[in-house]
Coordinates of C-alpha atoms and ligand atoms in Angstrom, one line a residue:
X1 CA 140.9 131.9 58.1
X2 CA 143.6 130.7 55.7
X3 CA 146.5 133.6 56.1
X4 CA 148.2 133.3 59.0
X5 CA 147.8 136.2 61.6
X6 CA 151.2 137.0 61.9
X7 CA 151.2 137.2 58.3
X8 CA 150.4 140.7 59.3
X9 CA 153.5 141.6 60.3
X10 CA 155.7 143.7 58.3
X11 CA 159.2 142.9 56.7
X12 CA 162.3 145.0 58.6
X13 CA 165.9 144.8 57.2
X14 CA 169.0 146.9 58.0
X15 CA 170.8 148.9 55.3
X16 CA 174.4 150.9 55.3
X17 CA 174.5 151.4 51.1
X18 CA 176.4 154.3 50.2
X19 CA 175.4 153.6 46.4
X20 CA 172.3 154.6 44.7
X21 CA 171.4 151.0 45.3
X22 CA 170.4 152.1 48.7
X23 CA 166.9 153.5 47.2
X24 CA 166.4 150.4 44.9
X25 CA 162.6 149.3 45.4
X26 CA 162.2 152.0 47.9
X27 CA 158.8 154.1 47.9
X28 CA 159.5 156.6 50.8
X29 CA 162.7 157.8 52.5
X30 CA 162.3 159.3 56.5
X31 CA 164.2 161.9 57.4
X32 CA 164.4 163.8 61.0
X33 CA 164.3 166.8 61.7
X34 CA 165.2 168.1 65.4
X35 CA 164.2 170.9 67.1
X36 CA 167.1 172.3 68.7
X37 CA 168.9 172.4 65.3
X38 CA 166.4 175.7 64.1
X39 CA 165.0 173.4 61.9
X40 CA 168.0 173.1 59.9
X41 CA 168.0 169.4 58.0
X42 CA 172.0 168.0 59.2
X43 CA 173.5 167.2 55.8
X44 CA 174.1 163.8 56.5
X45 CA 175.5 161.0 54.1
X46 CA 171.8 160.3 53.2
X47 CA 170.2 163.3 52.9
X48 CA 173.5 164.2 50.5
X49 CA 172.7 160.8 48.3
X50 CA 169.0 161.3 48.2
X51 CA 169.7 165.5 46.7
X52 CA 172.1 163.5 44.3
X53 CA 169.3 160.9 43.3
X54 CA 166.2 163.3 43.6
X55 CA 167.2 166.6 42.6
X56 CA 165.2 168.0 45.3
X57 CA 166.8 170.1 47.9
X58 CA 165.3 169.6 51.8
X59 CA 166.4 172.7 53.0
X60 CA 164.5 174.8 50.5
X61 CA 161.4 172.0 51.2
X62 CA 161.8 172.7 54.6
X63 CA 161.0 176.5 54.3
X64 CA 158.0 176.3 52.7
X65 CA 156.3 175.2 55.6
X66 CA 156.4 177.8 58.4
X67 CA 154.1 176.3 60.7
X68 CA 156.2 173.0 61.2
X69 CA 158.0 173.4 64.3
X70 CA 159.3 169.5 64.5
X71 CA 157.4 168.7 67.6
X72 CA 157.9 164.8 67.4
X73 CA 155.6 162.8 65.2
X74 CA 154.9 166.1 63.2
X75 CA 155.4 165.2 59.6
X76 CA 155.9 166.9 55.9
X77 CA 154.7 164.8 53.5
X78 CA 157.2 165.7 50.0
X79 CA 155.4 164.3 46.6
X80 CA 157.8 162.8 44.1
X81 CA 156.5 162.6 40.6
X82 CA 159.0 160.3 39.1
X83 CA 160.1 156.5 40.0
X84 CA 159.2 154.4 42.5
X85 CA 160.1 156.5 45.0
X86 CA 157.3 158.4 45.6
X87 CA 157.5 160.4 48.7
X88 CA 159.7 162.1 51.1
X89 CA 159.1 162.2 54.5
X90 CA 160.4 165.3 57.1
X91 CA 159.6 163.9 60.6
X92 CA 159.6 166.1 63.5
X93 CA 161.9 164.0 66.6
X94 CA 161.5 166.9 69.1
X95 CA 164.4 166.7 71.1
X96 CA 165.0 163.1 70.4
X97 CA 164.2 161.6 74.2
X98 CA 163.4 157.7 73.5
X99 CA 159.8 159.2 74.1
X100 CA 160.0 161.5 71.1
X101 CA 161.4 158.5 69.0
X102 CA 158.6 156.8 70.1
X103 CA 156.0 159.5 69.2
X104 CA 158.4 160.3 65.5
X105 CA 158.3 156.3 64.9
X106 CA 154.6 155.8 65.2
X107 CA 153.6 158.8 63.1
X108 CA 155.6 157.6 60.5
X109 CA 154.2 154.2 60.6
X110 CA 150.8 155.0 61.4
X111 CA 150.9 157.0 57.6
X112 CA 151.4 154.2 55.2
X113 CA 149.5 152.2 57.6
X114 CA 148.7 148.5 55.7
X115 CA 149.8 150.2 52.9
X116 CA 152.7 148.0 50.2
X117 CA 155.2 151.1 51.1
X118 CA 158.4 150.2 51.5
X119 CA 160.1 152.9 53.9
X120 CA 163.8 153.7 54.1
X121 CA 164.2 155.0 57.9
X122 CA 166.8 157.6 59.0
X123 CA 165.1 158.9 61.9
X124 CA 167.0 157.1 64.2
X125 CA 170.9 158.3 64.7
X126 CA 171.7 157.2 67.9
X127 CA 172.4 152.8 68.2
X128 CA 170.6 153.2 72.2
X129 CA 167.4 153.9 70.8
X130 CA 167.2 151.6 67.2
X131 CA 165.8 148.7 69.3
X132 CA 162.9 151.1 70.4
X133 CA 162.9 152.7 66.7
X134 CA 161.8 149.3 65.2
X135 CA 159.3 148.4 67.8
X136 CA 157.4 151.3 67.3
X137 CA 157.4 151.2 63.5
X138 CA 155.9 147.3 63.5
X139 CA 153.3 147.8 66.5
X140 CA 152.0 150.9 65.0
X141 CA 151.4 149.3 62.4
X142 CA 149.6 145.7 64.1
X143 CA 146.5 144.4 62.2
X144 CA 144.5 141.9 63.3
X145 CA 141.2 140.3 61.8
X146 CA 139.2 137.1 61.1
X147 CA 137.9 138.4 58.0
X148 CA 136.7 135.9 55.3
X149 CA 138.3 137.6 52.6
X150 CA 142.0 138.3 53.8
X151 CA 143.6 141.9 52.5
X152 CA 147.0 141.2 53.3
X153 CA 148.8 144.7 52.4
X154 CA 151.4 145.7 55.2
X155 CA 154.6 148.0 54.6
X156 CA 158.3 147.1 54.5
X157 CA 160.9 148.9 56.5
X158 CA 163.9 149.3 56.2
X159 CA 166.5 151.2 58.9
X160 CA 169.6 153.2 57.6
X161 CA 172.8 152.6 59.5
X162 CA 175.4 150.5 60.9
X163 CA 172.4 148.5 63.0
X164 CA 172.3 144.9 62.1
X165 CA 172.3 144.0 65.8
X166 CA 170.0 146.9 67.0
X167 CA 167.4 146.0 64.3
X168 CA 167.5 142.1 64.8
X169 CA 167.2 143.0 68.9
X170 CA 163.9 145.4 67.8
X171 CA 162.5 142.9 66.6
X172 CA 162.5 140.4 68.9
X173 CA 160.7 142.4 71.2
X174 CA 158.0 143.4 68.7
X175 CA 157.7 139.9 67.6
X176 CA 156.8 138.7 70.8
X177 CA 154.5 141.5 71.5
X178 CA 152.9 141.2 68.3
X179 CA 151.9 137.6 69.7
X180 CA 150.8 138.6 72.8
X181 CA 148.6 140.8 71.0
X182 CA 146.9 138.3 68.8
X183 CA 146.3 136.3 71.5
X184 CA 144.4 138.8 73.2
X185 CA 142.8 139.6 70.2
X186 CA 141.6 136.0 69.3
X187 CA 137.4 135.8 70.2
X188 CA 137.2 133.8 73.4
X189 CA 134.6 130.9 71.5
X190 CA 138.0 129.8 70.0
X191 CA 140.6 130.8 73.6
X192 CA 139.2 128.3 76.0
X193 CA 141.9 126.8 78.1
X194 CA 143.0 124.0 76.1
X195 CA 143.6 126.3 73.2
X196 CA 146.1 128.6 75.1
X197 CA 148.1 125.4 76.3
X198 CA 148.0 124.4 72.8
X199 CA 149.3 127.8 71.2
X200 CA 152.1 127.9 73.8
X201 CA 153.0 124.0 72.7
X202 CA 153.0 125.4 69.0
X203 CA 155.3 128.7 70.3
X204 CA 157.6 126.4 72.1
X205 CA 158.2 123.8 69.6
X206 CA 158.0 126.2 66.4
X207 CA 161.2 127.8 68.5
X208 CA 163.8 124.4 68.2
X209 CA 165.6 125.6 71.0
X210 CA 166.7 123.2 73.5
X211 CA 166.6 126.0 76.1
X212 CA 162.8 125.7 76.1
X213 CA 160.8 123.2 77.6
X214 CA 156.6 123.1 78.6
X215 CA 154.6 121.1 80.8
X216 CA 150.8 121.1 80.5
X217 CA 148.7 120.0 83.6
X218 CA 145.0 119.2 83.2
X219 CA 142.2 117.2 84.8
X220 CA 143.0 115.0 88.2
X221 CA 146.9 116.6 87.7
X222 CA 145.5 119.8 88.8
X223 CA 143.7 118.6 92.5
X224 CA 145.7 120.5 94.6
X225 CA 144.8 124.0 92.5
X226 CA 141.7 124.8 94.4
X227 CA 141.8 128.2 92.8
X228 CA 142.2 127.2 89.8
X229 CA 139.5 124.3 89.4
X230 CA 136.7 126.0 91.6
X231 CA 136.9 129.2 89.0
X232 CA 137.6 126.9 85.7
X233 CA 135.0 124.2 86.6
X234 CA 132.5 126.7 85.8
X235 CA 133.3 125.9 81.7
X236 CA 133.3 121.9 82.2
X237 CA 134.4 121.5 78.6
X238 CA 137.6 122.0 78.7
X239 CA 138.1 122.7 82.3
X240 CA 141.0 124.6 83.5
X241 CA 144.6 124.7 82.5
X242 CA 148.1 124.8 84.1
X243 CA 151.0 125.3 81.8
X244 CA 154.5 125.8 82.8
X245 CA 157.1 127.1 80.5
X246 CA 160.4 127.5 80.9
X247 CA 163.3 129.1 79.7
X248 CA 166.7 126.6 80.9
X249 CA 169.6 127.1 78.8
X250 CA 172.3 124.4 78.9
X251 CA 174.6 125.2 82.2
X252 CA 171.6 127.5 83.1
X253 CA 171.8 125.8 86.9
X254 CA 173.7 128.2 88.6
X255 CA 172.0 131.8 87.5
X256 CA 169.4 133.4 88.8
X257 CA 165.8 132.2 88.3
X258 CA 162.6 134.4 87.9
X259 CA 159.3 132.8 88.0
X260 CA 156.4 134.9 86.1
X261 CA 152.8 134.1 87.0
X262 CA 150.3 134.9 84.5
X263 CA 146.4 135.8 84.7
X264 CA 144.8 133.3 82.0
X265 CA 141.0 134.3 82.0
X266 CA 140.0 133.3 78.8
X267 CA 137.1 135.4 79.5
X268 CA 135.6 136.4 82.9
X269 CA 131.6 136.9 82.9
X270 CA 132.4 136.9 86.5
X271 CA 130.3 133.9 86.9
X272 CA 127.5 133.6 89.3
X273 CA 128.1 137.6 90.7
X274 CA 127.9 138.4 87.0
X275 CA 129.4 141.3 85.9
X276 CA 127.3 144.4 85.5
X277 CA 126.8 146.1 83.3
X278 CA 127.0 144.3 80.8
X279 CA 128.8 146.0 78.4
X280 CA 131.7 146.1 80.2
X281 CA 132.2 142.5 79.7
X282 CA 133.0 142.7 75.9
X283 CA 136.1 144.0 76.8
X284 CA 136.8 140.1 78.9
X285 CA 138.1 138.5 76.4
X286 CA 141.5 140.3 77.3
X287 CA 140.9 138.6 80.9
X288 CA 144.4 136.4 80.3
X289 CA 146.8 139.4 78.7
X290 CA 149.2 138.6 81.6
X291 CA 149.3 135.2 80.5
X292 CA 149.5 136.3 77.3
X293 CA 152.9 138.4 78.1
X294 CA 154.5 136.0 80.1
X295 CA 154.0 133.3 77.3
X296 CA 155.6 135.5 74.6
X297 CA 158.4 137.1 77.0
X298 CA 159.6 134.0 77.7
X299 CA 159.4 131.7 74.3
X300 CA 161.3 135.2 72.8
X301 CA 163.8 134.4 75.6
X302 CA 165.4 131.6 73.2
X303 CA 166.2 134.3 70.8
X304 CA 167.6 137.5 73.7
X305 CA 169.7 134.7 75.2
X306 CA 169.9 136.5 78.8
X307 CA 171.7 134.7 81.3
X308 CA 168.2 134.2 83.5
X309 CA 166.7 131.3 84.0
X310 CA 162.7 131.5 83.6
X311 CA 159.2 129.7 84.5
X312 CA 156.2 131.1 83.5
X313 CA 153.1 129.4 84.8
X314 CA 150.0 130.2 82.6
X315 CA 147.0 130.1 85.3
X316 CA 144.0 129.5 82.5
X317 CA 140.5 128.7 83.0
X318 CA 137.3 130.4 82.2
X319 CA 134.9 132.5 84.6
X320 CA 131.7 131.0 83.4
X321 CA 127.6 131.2 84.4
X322 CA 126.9 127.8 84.6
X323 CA 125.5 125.0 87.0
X324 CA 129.1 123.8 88.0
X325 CA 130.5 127.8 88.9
X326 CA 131.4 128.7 91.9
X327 CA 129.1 130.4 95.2
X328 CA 129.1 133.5 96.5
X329 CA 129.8 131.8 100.5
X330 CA 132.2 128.7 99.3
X331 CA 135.3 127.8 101.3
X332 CA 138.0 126.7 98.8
X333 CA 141.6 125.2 99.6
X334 CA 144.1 126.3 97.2
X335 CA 147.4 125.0 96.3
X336 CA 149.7 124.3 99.9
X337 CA 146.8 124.3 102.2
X338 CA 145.5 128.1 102.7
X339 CA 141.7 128.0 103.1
X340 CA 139.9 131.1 101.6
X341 CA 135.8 132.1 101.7
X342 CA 134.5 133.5 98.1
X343 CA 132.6 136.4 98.4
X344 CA 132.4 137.7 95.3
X345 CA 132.7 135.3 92.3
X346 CA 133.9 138.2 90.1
X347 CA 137.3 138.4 91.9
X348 CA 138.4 135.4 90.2
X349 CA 141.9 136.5 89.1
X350 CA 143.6 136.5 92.6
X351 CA 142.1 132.7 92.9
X352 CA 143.4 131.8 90.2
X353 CA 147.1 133.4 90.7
X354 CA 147.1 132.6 94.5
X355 CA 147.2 129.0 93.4
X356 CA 150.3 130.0 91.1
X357 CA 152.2 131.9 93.2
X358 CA 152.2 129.3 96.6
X359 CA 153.2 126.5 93.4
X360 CA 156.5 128.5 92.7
X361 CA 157.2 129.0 96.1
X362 CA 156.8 125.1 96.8
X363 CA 158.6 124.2 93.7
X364 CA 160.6 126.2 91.6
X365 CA 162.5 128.1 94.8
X366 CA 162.2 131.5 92.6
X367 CA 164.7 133.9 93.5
X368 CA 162.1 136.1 91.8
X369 CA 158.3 136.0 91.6
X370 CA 156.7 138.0 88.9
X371 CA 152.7 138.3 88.9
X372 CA 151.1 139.9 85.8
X373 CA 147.3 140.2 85.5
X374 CA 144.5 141.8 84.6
X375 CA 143.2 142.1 88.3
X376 CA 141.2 145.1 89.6
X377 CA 139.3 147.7 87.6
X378 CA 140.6 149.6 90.9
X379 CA 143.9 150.2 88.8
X380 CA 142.4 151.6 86.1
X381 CA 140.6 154.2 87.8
X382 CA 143.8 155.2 90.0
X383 CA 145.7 155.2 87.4
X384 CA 144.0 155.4 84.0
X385 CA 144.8 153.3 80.8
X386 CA 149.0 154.8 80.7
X387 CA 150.4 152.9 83.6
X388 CA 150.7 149.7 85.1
X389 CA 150.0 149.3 89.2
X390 CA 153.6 147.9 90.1
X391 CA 153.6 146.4 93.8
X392 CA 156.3 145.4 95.9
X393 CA 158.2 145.7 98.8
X394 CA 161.5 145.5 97.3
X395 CA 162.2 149.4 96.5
X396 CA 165.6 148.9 94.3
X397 CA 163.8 146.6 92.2
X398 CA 160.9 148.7 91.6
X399 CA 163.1 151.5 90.8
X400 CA 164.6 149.3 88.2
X401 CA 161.2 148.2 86.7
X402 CA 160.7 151.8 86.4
X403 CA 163.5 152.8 84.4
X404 CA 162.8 149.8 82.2
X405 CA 159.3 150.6 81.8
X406 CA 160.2 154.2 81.0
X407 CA 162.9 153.1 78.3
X408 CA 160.8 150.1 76.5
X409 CA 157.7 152.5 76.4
X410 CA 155.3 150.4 79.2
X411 CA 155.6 152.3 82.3
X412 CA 154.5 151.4 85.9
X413 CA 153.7 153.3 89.0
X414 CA 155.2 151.9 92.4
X415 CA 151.7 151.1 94.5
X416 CA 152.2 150.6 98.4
X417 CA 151.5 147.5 99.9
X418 CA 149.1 149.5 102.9
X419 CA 149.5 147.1 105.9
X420 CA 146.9 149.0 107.6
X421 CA 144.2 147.3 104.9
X422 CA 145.4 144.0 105.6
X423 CA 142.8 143.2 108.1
X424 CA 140.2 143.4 105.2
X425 CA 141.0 139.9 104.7
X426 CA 139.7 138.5 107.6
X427 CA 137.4 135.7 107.2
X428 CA 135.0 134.2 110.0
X429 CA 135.1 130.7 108.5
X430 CA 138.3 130.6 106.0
X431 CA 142.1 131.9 106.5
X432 CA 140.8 134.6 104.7
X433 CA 138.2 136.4 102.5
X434 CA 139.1 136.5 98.6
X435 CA 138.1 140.1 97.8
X436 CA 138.8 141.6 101.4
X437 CA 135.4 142.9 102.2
X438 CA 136.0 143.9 105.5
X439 CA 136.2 147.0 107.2
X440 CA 134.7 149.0 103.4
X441 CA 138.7 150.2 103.0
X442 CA 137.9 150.6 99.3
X443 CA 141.3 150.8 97.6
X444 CA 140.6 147.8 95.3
X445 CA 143.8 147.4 93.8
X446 CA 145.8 147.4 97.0
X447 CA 144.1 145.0 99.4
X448 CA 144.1 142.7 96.2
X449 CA 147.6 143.3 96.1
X450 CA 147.7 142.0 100.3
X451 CA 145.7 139.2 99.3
X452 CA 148.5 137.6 96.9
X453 CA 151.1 138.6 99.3
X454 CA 149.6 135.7 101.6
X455 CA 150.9 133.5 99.0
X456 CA 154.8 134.5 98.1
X457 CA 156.2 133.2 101.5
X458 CA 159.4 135.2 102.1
X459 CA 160.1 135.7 98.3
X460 CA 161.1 138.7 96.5
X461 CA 158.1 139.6 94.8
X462 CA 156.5 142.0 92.3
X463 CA 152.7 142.2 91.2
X464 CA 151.5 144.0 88.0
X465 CA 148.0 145.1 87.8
X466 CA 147.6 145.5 84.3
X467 CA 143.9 146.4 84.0
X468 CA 144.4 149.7 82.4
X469 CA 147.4 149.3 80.2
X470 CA 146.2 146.0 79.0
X471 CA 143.7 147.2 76.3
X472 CA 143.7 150.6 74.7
X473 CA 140.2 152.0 74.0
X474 CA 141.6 153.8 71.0
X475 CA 143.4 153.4 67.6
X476 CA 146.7 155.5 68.7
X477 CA 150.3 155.3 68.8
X478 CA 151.8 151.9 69.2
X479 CA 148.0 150.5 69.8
X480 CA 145.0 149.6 68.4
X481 CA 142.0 149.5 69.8
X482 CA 142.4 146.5 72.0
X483 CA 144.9 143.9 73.5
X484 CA 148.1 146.3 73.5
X485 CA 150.7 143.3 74.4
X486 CA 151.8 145.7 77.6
X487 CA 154.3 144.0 79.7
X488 CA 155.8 141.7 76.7
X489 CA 158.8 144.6 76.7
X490 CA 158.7 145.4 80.3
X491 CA 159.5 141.6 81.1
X492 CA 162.1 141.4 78.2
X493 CA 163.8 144.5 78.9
X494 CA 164.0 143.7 82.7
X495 CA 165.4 140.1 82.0
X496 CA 167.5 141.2 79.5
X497 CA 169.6 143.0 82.3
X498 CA 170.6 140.0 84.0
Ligands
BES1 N1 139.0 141.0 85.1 C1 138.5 141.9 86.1 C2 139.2 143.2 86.2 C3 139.1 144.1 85.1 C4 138.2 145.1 85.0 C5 140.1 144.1 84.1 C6 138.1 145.9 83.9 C7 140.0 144.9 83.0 C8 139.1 145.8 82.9 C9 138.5 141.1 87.4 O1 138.4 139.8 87.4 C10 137.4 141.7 88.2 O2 136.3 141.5 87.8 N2 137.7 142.3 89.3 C11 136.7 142.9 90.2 C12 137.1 142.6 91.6 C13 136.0 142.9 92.6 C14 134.8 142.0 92.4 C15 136.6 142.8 94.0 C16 136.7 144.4 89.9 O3 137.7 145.0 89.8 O4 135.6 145.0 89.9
MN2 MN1 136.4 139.1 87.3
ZN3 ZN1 139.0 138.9 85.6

């Protein structure tokens, strides 16, 4: 385990040559084609330099391939026989919608795939959707592995065009998604607790900015987190962590402040109402992606400079089988006094979170209250592995969230908040029941949804259910198979509006 992981991550620069130098160490060139334009290829400065500098005319290329019809992400594949630059590339862009970019940019990427290519990119025309552009290009192209013998070949990109700015912006979101992704992907004998606290020490201080700050709460600290403890004391060694990271820049006082609350299962067995069958716990180690999200969204926060202030509290423990987990029947008392009966010990995300949520509304007077988690396989079978469950009552926000989600590539669904359900959550011996198993409503997702709602006060609040979009079962588009980093650029494109 000597390479780094992130040593996976390709190189990206910006390039505006009008010289020949513009194609000096480059193996491949990427050029779009649109639909609307009959297929023609626009004579644009480049495609002019690279007839000068290759001889080879696109137009005539072009023809000898009838069947393209430059759907996006539909590629010719052009041979060059002399110099390093070996290929050209026509990609289909469709109509160029930031969802055709996205399908164009991860074709591309996906075919020199950890491959030493080094692309020139001129699919991308328009400055609005570079930032996107870039994204795709490095995530398609993520790689993780604890191999003993480390292969590290990646590609290089590099973007054609006045877009300095655009590239450098790109690339702070795929950074930090690239992150959350390798924490998801890391095997859950080394992500206990202590080691997530730990990484989000190393993010914050590798960072020197002065903007960020963390505060790490174990042991007798955490007494008041009755969530948190009764679901993390099932893994004794190192019990449950709290961290709280936060995003202040100097003369930050005065703007608005957005606390995120993140799911931090380091893996959920679902303790003593262990989780059946059994193969779908493999998946679990992906039990603290929101965690994950809110970690990276926020550290990356030092580099998008919004004017926002942010906390993000990291809710992490473990949901072990062991003689200290929790019972099916136990009364807990979570953070601020709310008493609660556990009926099922495999609904140990909203015990954890609840514990979160009533903390920021004591504390940190949020002016926003973000959720993120992993919560309900509910979501995913409403709404399959595309699209996060998005509740709230606020409806301009959630429009906004939407349009974000749409444009960054990680898109919600507004959920309702069905008050009709909320008596599920009636409990003969608690305040209420944790998994609200009264009344058989069914609607999993929702009445876990009602169930953190008891814990925002009177704030303006949002919870993400990100149990589908969380981990991809395939190898496609921006994804592997696994930890997919969702929410990293939902979060950082919503803050970035402020
Ligand atoms: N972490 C799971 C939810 C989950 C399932 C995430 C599949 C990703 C993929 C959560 O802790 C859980 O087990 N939820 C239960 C709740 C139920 C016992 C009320 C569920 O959804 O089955
Ligand atoms: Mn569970
Ligand atoms: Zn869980």
């Amino acid at each position: 385990m000597s390479a780094k992981k992130t040593d996976f991550l390709p190189e990206i620069s910006n390039s505006n040559l009008k010289s020949d130098k513009l194609f000096k160490d480059i193996t491949a060139v990427a050029i779009p084609v649109l639909q609307s334009e009959k297929l023609a290829i626009k004579k644009s400065e480049l495609v002019k330099q690279l007839a000068a500098h290759t001889h080879i005319n696109l137009e005539i290329e072009l023809a000898n391939w009838p069947d393209f019809t430059a759907k996006a992400g539909e590629i010719i594949e052009i041979p060059l026989s002399d110099g390093k630059l070996t290929r050209i590339y026509l990609v289909g862009v469709g109509a160029a919608t930031d969802e055709d970019i996205r399908k164009a940019s991860t074709a591309i990427s996906r075919k020199i795939k950890a491959s030493p290519a080094k692309l020139l990119s001129a699919i991308v025309e328009d400055k609005k959707q570079v930032e996107n552009h870039v994204a795709a290009l490095v995530l398609a192209n993520y790689q993780f592995n604890l191999k003993s013998e480390k292969k590290l070949v990646k590609p290089e990109f590099v973007i054609y065009g006045d877009f300095a700015e655009q590239v450098s912006r790109g690339l702070i979101f795929a950074k930090a998604t690239w992150r959350t992704r390798d924490l998801i992907h890391t095997p859950s004998n080394i992500k206990n607790p202590l080691w997530l606290a730990n990484q989000a020490k190393s993010f914050v201080s590798s960072a020197k900015n002065s903007a960020l700050s963390i505060k790490v709460k174990a042991g007798r600290e955490l007494k008041e987190f009755g969530g948190l403890l009764a679901v993390g004391n099932s893994s004794p060694n190192p019990g449950p962590r709290f961290v709280e990271v936060s995003y202040a820049p100097k003369g930050s006082g005065n703007w608005p402040h957005v606390v995120l609350v993140g799911k931090g299962i380091t893996f959920d067995t679902g303790g003593v109402s262990l989780k059946r069958p059994y193969d779908v716990m493999v998946g679990m180690k992906s039990d603290m992606a929101g965690a994950a999200a809110i970690l990276s969204a926020t550290v990356a926060l030092a580099e998008l400079k919004p004017k926002v202030r942010v906390t993000a509290l990291l809710m992490c423990a473990e949901n072990a089988l062991s003689g200290t987990s929790q019972r099916p029947s136990d009364v807990i008392k979570h953070y601020g006094g709310t008493t609660v009966e556990v009926i099922n010990t495999d609904a140990e995300g909203r015990l954890v979170l609840a514990d979160g949520l009533a903390y920021a509304d004591d504390k940190l007077d949020p002016d926003y209250l973000v959720d993120v988690a992993t919560l309900t396989g509910a979501a995913t079978l409403g709404l399959g592995r595309q699209f996060a469950a998005m509740y709230t009552r606020d409806n301009s926000l959630a429009k906004k969230l939407h349009t974000v989600g749409n444009q960054v590539g990680e898109r919600v669904w507004h959920m309702p908040l069905l008050d009709d359900y909320e008596v599920a959550l009636e409990s003969d011996i608690a305040d209420f029941n944790h998994t609200a198993d009264k009344y058989d409503f069914s609607a999993g997702s929702v009445t876990a949804a009602l169930f953190l709602e008891k814990f925002v006060a009177d704030r303006k609040w949002v919870h993400f259910d990100i149990a589908g979009p969380a981990r991809s079962e395939v190898d496609a588009g921006e994804n592997i198979k696994g930890g997919t980093g969702f929410a990293t650029r939902l979060l950082l494109g919503w803050l970035d509006t402020f």
